[in-house]
C-alpha cells in the first residue's frame, strides 16, 4: 500500500497560503501555520489534510446538512492536542465564538405561532453585526414516553436496541422552508421485549411523523439465537409551539461584561413564547469586591455551572445538560481584600455565567465577594498542512 514519502530530512510541508487556497501549479507562498482569531472570527479549512490545534478557546465545527447550521461537539470545551482532519473546503471550520450567541433555549414555546410569520430578533450590546436566528415551529415527536403493544414490542432482546429516527427534511425540501431539528429516542427493555420508547429529544420541523428503525445492538448476546424485530410509530405534536431555534449566523461578539443583557425578541401572530440566548464565554477579568475573613493568600477560585440554560423542553438535551460540558476556570486571588485583582490562568469555557467559589484554609469563615467579567478573548490556532 503506498505511503507518503518520509524519513530524515523529509518532514511536513512548509506552511503555505492557507486561505484562499492557491491556484493549481502556482508557486508556493510562504505563510504561517499560526492563525490568530479574534472573538467572532471563523476560518473555513481549505480542501486537503490538516493538523489542527485549537488553542484555549477555539472550537471545531461542521456544517450540518440537516439544519444547515454550524454544529459544535458537546465536548469541544475539553479538546486538546492535534486533530487530523480531511476537509472538502466548505464544511469544516475553526471558530472563536467567545462572546457570541451560539444557541437558544426554549423557556416557553407559547401558542398560536406560524412558521411563516414567526421571527426572532437578538437585542444586545453587539460590537458589530447582530446574530440571526430562525425559529422552528411545531413538528415535534410524541408522546415523550411511549408504551409499545405486544404486537410490535419485539422479542429476544438481551441488550436494549438502538432507536434510529430519520432527520426532518432540510430547508430545500421541507414544507416549512427552514428545515428542522433531528429527534432522538432510546428503547427500554423488559424480559426481552421493548417495554417503552423514551424520547430524549423531541426534535422539531417534521412535516410528517417519521418511521423509526430499531437496530439490535451488535453486542447483544442473543443475536445468534434470533431476535424478533420491534416496530415503533410516532405522532407529531406541538402544533403552533416554538420547539427550537437555529443560529444561522453567530454575528459579532457582545461587549465584554454585557453578555447577560442579550435578549431574544419573538415576533409574529403567537403569544407567550420566550427564548433565552446561550453565549459562549470565558472569564476575562475579576477582582474582590467584598472582603472575606479567615482566608490565607493565593486563594483558589473555583467555578461551577456554566451549562446552557435548561429551558422547558424536559426531553431536550439542554434540559438534561447533554448538549454542552463546560470547562472549569483556573483562577487565583492574591488575597481577600477588596480590590485584589484575580490572576486568570484559564478563563474556562461556558455557555452561561458560572458560579464562583473561593477556597480558603481550615479557618475560613466568610468568603469574599468577587466581581468577574465574562466575555470573549483572542485565541491562536495551529493549521498545519498534513502529510
Short mmCIF file of C-alpha atoms in Angstrom, two decimals:
data_model
loop_
_atom_site.label_atom_id
_atom_site.label_comp_id
_atom_site.label_asym_id
_atom_site.label_seq_id
_atom_site.Cartn_x
_atom_site.Cartn_y
_atom_site.Cartn_z
CA UNK A 1 0.00 0.00 0.00
CA UNK A 2 1.51 3.39 -0.95
CA UNK A 3 2.50 5.67 1.91
CA UNK A 4 3.67 9.32 1.95
CA UNK A 5 7.40 9.75 1.41
CA UNK A 6 9.03 10.12 4.81
CA UNK A 7 12.40 9.91 6.51
CA UNK A 8 15.26 12.07 7.79
CA UNK A 9 15.13 15.45 6.09
CA UNK A 10 11.67 14.79 4.64
CA UNK A 11 9.12 16.31 7.01
CA UNK A 12 5.77 18.03 6.86
CA UNK A 13 5.07 20.56 4.08
CA UNK A 14 6.21 24.10 4.75
CA UNK A 15 3.39 26.42 5.95
CA UNK A 16 1.57 27.82 2.96
CA UNK A 17 -1.03 30.38 1.96
CA UNK A 18 -3.96 28.68 3.67
CA UNK A 19 -6.91 30.79 2.56
CA UNK A 20 -7.95 31.28 -0.12
CA UNK A 21 -6.30 28.09 -1.36
CA UNK A 22 -3.75 28.51 -4.13
CA UNK A 23 -4.37 28.01 -7.83
CA UNK A 24 -3.06 24.72 -9.21
CA UNK A 25 0.64 24.85 -10.21
CA UNK A 26 1.10 28.33 -8.74
CA UNK A 27 4.35 28.95 -6.84
CA UNK A 28 4.03 28.24 -3.13
CA UNK A 29 3.55 31.27 -0.91
CA UNK A 30 5.38 31.08 2.40
CA UNK A 31 2.94 31.94 5.16
CA UNK A 32 2.27 30.80 8.70
CA UNK A 33 0.74 27.81 10.42
CA UNK A 34 -0.34 30.01 13.36
CA UNK A 35 -3.74 31.63 13.00
CA UNK A 36 -4.89 34.44 15.31
CA UNK A 37 -8.67 34.57 15.72
CA UNK A 38 -10.48 37.41 17.48
CA UNK A 39 -13.82 36.77 19.20
CA UNK A 40 -16.36 36.10 16.45
CA UNK A 41 -13.74 35.10 13.86
CA UNK A 42 -14.06 31.82 11.96
CA UNK A 43 -11.78 30.07 9.49
CA UNK A 44 -13.11 27.51 6.98
CA UNK A 45 -10.47 24.87 6.39
CA UNK A 46 -9.44 24.72 2.72
CA UNK A 47 -9.66 21.38 0.93
CA UNK A 48 -6.92 18.99 1.99
CA UNK A 49 -5.45 17.26 5.02
CA UNK A 50 -4.63 19.32 8.09
CA UNK A 51 -3.18 19.04 11.57
CA UNK A 52 -5.26 21.37 13.74
CA UNK A 53 -4.61 22.66 17.25
CA UNK A 54 -7.43 24.71 18.75
CA UNK A 55 -5.69 26.85 21.33
CA UNK A 56 -7.57 27.59 24.55
CA UNK A 57 -10.91 28.91 23.34
CA UNK A 58 -11.47 27.88 19.71
CA UNK A 59 -13.79 25.04 18.71
CA UNK A 60 -14.10 22.79 15.66
CA UNK A 61 -17.44 22.79 13.84
CA UNK A 62 -19.02 21.08 10.86
CA UNK A 63 -21.83 22.34 8.62
CA UNK A 64 -24.83 20.16 9.49
CA UNK A 65 -26.69 19.16 6.29
CA UNK A 66 -29.91 18.71 8.28
CA UNK A 67 -30.13 22.18 9.82
CA UNK A 68 -27.61 23.99 7.57
CA UNK A 69 -26.03 25.45 10.70
CA UNK A 70 -22.56 25.03 12.16
CA UNK A 71 -22.54 22.38 14.88
CA UNK A 72 -20.15 22.21 17.83
CA UNK A 73 -19.29 18.98 19.63
CA UNK A 74 -20.63 18.77 23.17
CA UNK A 75 -17.09 18.07 24.44
CA UNK A 76 -15.46 20.89 22.47
CA UNK A 77 -14.51 22.76 25.63
CA UNK A 78 -12.11 19.95 26.55
CA UNK A 79 -10.39 19.32 23.20
CA UNK A 80 -6.62 19.33 23.49
CA UNK A 81 -3.75 18.24 21.28
CA UNK A 82 -3.68 17.99 17.50
CA UNK A 83 -6.61 16.85 15.38
CA UNK A 84 -6.05 15.31 11.95
CA UNK A 85 -8.77 16.45 9.54
CA UNK A 86 -9.56 15.94 5.88
CA UNK A 87 -11.54 18.94 4.65
CA UNK A 88 -13.58 19.42 1.49
CA UNK A 89 -13.06 23.18 1.74
CA UNK A 90 -16.62 24.04 2.76
CA UNK A 91 -17.97 22.05 5.70
CA UNK A 92 -15.36 22.22 8.48
CA UNK A 93 -14.17 25.30 10.29
CA UNK A 94 -12.29 26.62 13.30
CA UNK A 95 -14.24 29.22 15.26
CA UNK A 96 -13.53 31.55 18.15
CA UNK A 97 -17.09 32.13 19.35
CA UNK A 98 -16.30 33.57 22.77
CA UNK A 99 -18.74 36.41 23.41
CA UNK A 100 -21.09 35.21 20.65
CA UNK A 101 -24.60 33.78 20.70
CA UNK A 102 -24.26 30.07 19.86
CA UNK A 103 -27.71 28.62 20.63
CA UNK A 104 -31.10 29.38 22.14
CA UNK A 105 -33.09 27.51 24.80
CA UNK A 106 -36.88 27.43 24.75
CA UNK A 107 -38.18 28.85 28.03
CA UNK A 108 -41.80 28.92 26.86
CA UNK A 109 -42.90 27.54 23.50
CA UNK A 110 -46.06 29.67 23.56
CA UNK A 111 -49.14 29.01 21.43
CA UNK A 112 -50.59 30.03 18.09
CA UNK A 113 -47.32 30.59 16.22
CA UNK A 114 -47.00 30.05 12.48
CA UNK A 115 -43.70 29.20 10.83
CA UNK A 116 -44.19 31.68 8.00
CA UNK A 117 -44.68 34.72 10.25
CA UNK A 118 -42.63 33.98 13.39
CA UNK A 119 -39.33 35.82 13.75
CA UNK A 120 -36.55 36.08 16.33
CA UNK A 121 -34.55 39.28 16.85
CA UNK A 122 -31.43 39.42 19.03
CA UNK A 123 -31.06 42.61 21.09
CA UNK A 124 -27.85 43.47 22.96
CA UNK A 125 -24.59 45.39 23.04
CA UNK A 126 -23.05 43.70 19.99
CA UNK A 127 -19.78 45.08 18.70
CA UNK A 128 -20.88 44.75 15.06
CA UNK A 129 -23.27 42.51 13.13
CA UNK A 130 -26.23 41.16 15.08
CA UNK A 131 -26.64 37.35 15.12
CA UNK A 132 -29.53 35.83 13.19
CA UNK A 133 -31.80 33.07 14.46
CA UNK A 134 -34.63 31.14 12.81
CA UNK A 135 -37.46 29.64 14.90
CA UNK A 136 -38.75 26.11 14.34
CA UNK A 137 -42.49 25.88 14.99
CA UNK A 138 -44.16 22.54 15.69
CA UNK A 139 -43.24 19.26 14.08
CA UNK A 140 -42.06 17.56 17.29
CA UNK A 141 -42.42 13.85 18.03
CA UNK A 142 -44.50 12.49 20.86
CA UNK A 143 -45.51 11.30 23.29
CA UNK A 144 -42.37 11.59 25.42
CA UNK A 145 -42.91 8.13 26.94
CA UNK A 146 -44.46 5.54 24.63
CA UNK A 147 -45.55 2.04 25.62
CA UNK A 148 -45.49 -0.50 22.80
CA UNK A 149 -48.22 -3.08 22.31
CA UNK A 150 -47.29 -6.74 22.40
CA UNK A 151 -47.71 -6.90 18.62
CA UNK A 152 -44.80 -4.55 17.92
CA UNK A 153 -42.68 -4.84 21.08
CA UNK A 154 -40.39 -7.44 19.53
CA UNK A 155 -38.72 -10.20 21.48
CA UNK A 156 -35.44 -11.86 22.36
CA UNK A 157 -33.51 -8.69 23.16
CA UNK A 158 -30.69 -9.18 25.64
CA UNK A 159 -29.47 -5.59 25.32
CA UNK A 160 -31.58 -2.52 24.57
CA UNK A 161 -31.59 -1.92 20.79
CA UNK A 162 -30.77 1.39 19.15
CA UNK A 163 -33.64 3.61 18.01
CA UNK A 164 -32.69 5.42 14.81
CA UNK A 165 -35.01 8.28 13.82
CA UNK A 166 -34.57 9.90 10.39
CA UNK A 167 -33.93 13.66 10.37
CA UNK A 168 -36.55 16.12 9.12
CA UNK A 169 -36.12 17.23 5.50
CA UNK A 170 -33.62 20.08 5.01
CA UNK A 171 -34.80 23.58 4.21
CA UNK A 172 -34.69 22.98 0.45
CA UNK A 173 -37.30 20.18 0.60
CA UNK A 174 -39.09 20.91 3.88
CA UNK A 175 -42.59 22.33 3.65
CA UNK A 176 -41.74 24.89 6.34
CA UNK A 177 -38.85 26.25 4.27
CA UNK A 178 -36.36 26.30 7.16
CA UNK A 179 -35.62 22.66 7.98
CA UNK A 180 -35.70 21.27 11.47
CA UNK A 181 -34.01 19.57 14.42
CA UNK A 182 -33.50 15.82 14.45
CA UNK A 183 -35.22 13.82 17.19
CA UNK A 184 -33.60 11.09 19.29
CA UNK A 185 -35.01 8.32 21.46
CA UNK A 186 -33.93 5.26 23.41
CA UNK A 187 -35.55 1.86 23.94
CA UNK A 188 -36.23 0.38 27.37
CA UNK A 189 -36.46 -3.41 27.51
CA UNK A 190 -38.10 -5.79 29.95
CA UNK A 191 -37.98 -9.60 29.71
CA UNK A 192 -36.57 -9.42 26.20
CA UNK A 193 -39.17 -7.06 24.75
CA UNK A 194 -39.27 -3.29 24.39
CA UNK A 195 -41.50 -2.04 27.16
CA UNK A 196 -41.34 1.62 26.16
CA UNK A 197 -39.62 4.22 24.00
CA UNK A 198 -38.24 7.28 25.79
CA UNK A 199 -37.79 10.38 23.62
CA UNK A 200 -34.55 12.10 24.62
CA UNK A 201 -35.07 14.95 22.15
CA UNK A 202 -38.49 15.51 20.53
CA UNK A 203 -36.97 17.33 17.59
CA UNK A 204 -38.78 19.96 15.54
CA UNK A 205 -39.79 20.76 11.98
CA UNK A 206 -41.02 17.31 10.92
CA UNK A 207 -43.74 17.72 8.24
CA UNK A 208 -44.95 14.17 8.96
CA UNK A 209 -44.17 11.54 11.57
CA UNK A 210 -41.05 9.58 10.55
CA UNK A 211 -40.70 5.82 10.70
CA UNK A 212 -38.05 4.82 13.21
CA UNK A 213 -35.72 1.88 12.63
CA UNK A 214 -34.99 -0.41 15.57
CA UNK A 215 -31.44 -1.75 15.25
CA UNK A 216 -30.30 -4.60 17.54
CA UNK A 217 -27.11 -3.87 19.44
CA UNK A 218 -24.10 -5.55 17.81
CA UNK A 219 -23.14 -6.68 21.32
CA UNK A 220 -26.48 -8.35 22.05
CA UNK A 221 -25.66 -11.96 23.10
CA UNK A 222 -28.96 -13.11 21.59
CA UNK A 223 -28.11 -12.13 18.03
CA UNK A 224 -27.14 -15.68 17.15
CA UNK A 225 -30.26 -17.22 18.68
CA UNK A 226 -32.70 -14.89 16.96
CA UNK A 227 -34.40 -11.60 17.73
CA UNK A 228 -37.90 -10.58 16.69
CA UNK A 229 -37.67 -7.02 15.45
CA UNK A 230 -39.83 -4.40 17.15
CA UNK A 231 -41.52 -1.53 15.34
CA UNK A 232 -42.45 1.90 16.62
CA UNK A 233 -44.65 4.65 15.19
CA UNK A 234 -44.54 8.23 16.41
CA UNK A 235 -47.05 11.03 16.11
CA UNK A 236 -46.50 14.77 15.67
CA UNK A 237 -47.23 17.17 18.50
CA UNK A 238 -46.75 20.82 19.49
CA UNK A 239 -48.57 22.47 16.59
CA UNK A 240 -48.16 26.25 16.89
CA UNK A 241 -45.47 25.88 19.58
CA UNK A 242 -41.88 27.13 19.19
CA UNK A 243 -39.82 23.96 19.65
CA UNK A 244 -36.38 25.31 18.90
CA UNK A 245 -34.27 27.90 17.13
CA UNK A 246 -31.38 27.64 14.69
CA UNK A 247 -28.49 30.12 14.86
CA UNK A 248 -27.89 30.78 11.17
CA UNK A 249 -25.15 33.37 11.82
CA UNK A 250 -23.31 33.91 15.10
CA UNK A 251 -22.75 37.56 14.27
CA UNK A 252 -20.30 39.68 16.23
CA UNK A 253 -19.47 39.22 19.93
CA UNK A 254 -21.15 41.14 22.69
CA UNK A 255 -19.18 43.76 24.61
CA UNK A 256 -17.31 42.13 27.49
CA UNK A 257 -19.39 42.31 30.65
CA UNK A 258 -22.71 42.72 28.80
CA UNK A 259 -23.35 39.09 27.90
CA UNK A 260 -26.19 38.63 30.36
CA UNK A 261 -28.13 41.55 28.86
CA UNK A 262 -28.78 39.95 25.45
CA UNK A 263 -32.47 39.21 24.80
CA UNK A 264 -34.32 37.37 22.06
CA UNK A 265 -37.50 39.10 20.92
CA UNK A 266 -40.15 36.94 19.23
CA UNK A 267 -42.40 38.44 16.56
CA UNK A 268 -45.42 37.00 14.81
CA UNK A 269 -49.02 36.01 15.39
CA UNK A 270 -48.50 33.96 18.55
CA UNK A 271 -48.29 34.57 22.27
CA UNK A 272 -46.32 33.69 25.41
CA UNK A 273 -43.22 32.45 23.58
CA UNK A 274 -39.88 33.04 25.25
CA UNK A 275 -36.29 32.09 24.34
CA UNK A 276 -33.00 32.59 26.17
CA UNK A 277 -29.74 33.05 24.27
CA UNK A 278 -26.76 30.89 25.21
CA UNK A 279 -23.49 32.78 24.79
CA UNK A 280 -20.09 31.06 24.62
CA UNK A 281 -17.96 32.89 27.14
CA UNK A 282 -14.89 32.89 29.31
CA UNK A 283 -13.65 34.82 32.34
CA UNK A 284 -11.70 37.85 31.11
CA UNK A 285 -11.01 39.67 34.40
CA UNK A 286 -12.05 39.80 38.02
CA UNK A 287 -11.41 41.23 41.45
CA UNK A 288 -12.56 41.06 45.06
CA UNK A 289 -15.48 43.43 45.63
CA UNK A 290 -16.24 42.43 49.21
CA UNK A 291 -13.67 41.42 51.84
CA UNK A 292 -13.90 37.98 53.46
CA UNK A 293 -12.36 36.63 56.67
CA UNK A 294 -10.29 33.63 57.68
CA UNK A 295 -8.55 33.08 54.33
CA UNK A 296 -4.84 32.98 53.66
CA UNK A 297 -3.13 34.12 50.47
CA UNK A 298 -3.20 32.75 46.93
CA UNK A 299 -6.80 31.63 47.27
CA UNK A 300 -8.15 29.28 44.60
CA UNK A 301 -11.31 30.46 42.88
CA UNK A 302 -13.38 27.56 41.56
CA UNK A 303 -16.19 27.68 39.01
CA UNK A 304 -19.30 25.54 38.87
CA UNK A 305 -22.14 25.51 36.38
CA UNK A 306 -21.98 27.39 33.10
CA UNK A 307 -24.08 24.95 31.06
CA UNK A 308 -26.73 26.20 28.61
CA UNK A 309 -30.00 27.40 30.10
CA UNK A 310 -32.12 24.29 30.66
CA UNK A 311 -35.33 25.62 29.14
CA UNK A 312 -38.64 23.79 29.49
CA UNK A 313 -38.46 21.00 26.88
CA UNK A 314 -37.92 18.32 29.51
CA UNK A 315 -36.90 15.67 26.97
CA UNK A 316 -34.42 18.00 25.25
CA UNK A 317 -30.62 17.85 25.56
CA UNK A 318 -30.32 21.34 27.07
CA UNK A 319 -32.76 20.47 29.85
CA UNK A 320 -30.79 17.32 30.63
CA UNK A 321 -27.43 19.13 30.28
CA UNK A 322 -26.34 16.81 27.47
CA UNK A 323 -25.56 19.39 24.81
CA UNK A 324 -22.59 21.15 26.42
CA UNK A 325 -19.99 20.25 29.02
CA UNK A 326 -18.44 23.46 30.43
CA UNK A 327 -14.71 23.62 31.15
CA UNK A 328 -13.97 25.00 34.64
CA UNK A 329 -11.71 28.01 35.00
CA UNK A 330 -8.37 28.16 36.84
CA UNK A 331 -8.19 31.42 38.80
CA UNK A 332 -6.37 32.57 41.93
CA UNK A 333 -6.81 35.58 44.22
CA UNK A 334 -3.75 37.08 45.93
CA UNK A 335 -5.83 37.98 48.99
CA UNK A 336 -9.42 38.50 50.16
CA UNK A 337 -9.01 42.25 50.48
CA UNK A 338 -11.45 44.34 48.44
CA UNK A 339 -9.83 45.41 45.19
CA UNK A 340 -7.47 42.42 44.93
CA UNK A 341 -7.15 41.51 41.25
CA UNK A 342 -7.59 37.90 40.14
CA UNK A 343 -4.92 36.03 38.17
CA UNK A 344 -6.52 34.04 35.35
CA UNK A 345 -4.56 31.02 34.11
CA UNK A 346 -7.51 29.59 32.18
CA UNK A 347 -10.78 31.51 31.92
CA UNK A 348 -12.70 28.30 31.22
CA UNK A 349 -15.34 27.92 28.53
CA UNK A 350 -19.04 28.26 29.29
CA UNK A 351 -22.44 28.91 27.69
CA UNK A 352 -23.89 30.76 30.68
CA UNK A 353 -22.32 32.58 33.60
CA UNK A 354 -20.79 30.14 36.13
CA UNK A 355 -20.86 30.40 39.92
CA UNK A 356 -17.57 31.37 41.61
CA UNK A 357 -16.44 29.75 44.88
CA UNK A 358 -13.42 30.86 46.89
CA UNK A 359 -11.50 28.04 48.59
CA UNK A 360 -9.60 29.02 51.74
CA UNK A 361 -7.89 27.42 54.70
CA UNK A 362 -9.47 25.49 57.56
CA UNK A 363 -10.17 28.71 59.41
CA UNK A 364 -12.07 30.38 56.57
CA UNK A 365 -15.35 31.75 57.83
CA UNK A 366 -16.65 34.42 55.44
CA UNK A 367 -15.99 34.06 51.72
CA UNK A 368 -15.07 37.20 49.78
CA UNK A 369 -17.43 38.61 47.19
CA UNK A 370 -15.90 38.52 43.74
CA UNK A 371 -16.84 40.51 40.65
CA UNK A 372 -15.90 38.63 37.50
CA UNK A 373 -16.26 39.93 33.95
CA UNK A 374 -17.40 37.42 31.31
CA UNK A 375 -16.70 37.93 27.62
CA UNK A 376 -14.54 36.96 24.67
CA UNK A 377 -10.78 36.74 24.15
CA UNK A 378 -8.32 36.32 21.29
CA UNK A 379 -7.02 32.84 20.60
CA UNK A 380 -4.35 31.26 18.39
CA UNK A 381 -4.96 28.08 16.43
CA UNK A 382 -2.47 25.88 14.59
CA UNK A 383 -3.38 24.96 10.99
CA UNK A 384 -0.55 22.86 9.60
CA UNK A 385 -0.77 21.17 6.18
CA UNK A 386 -0.85 17.42 6.72
CA UNK A 387 1.42 14.81 5.19
#
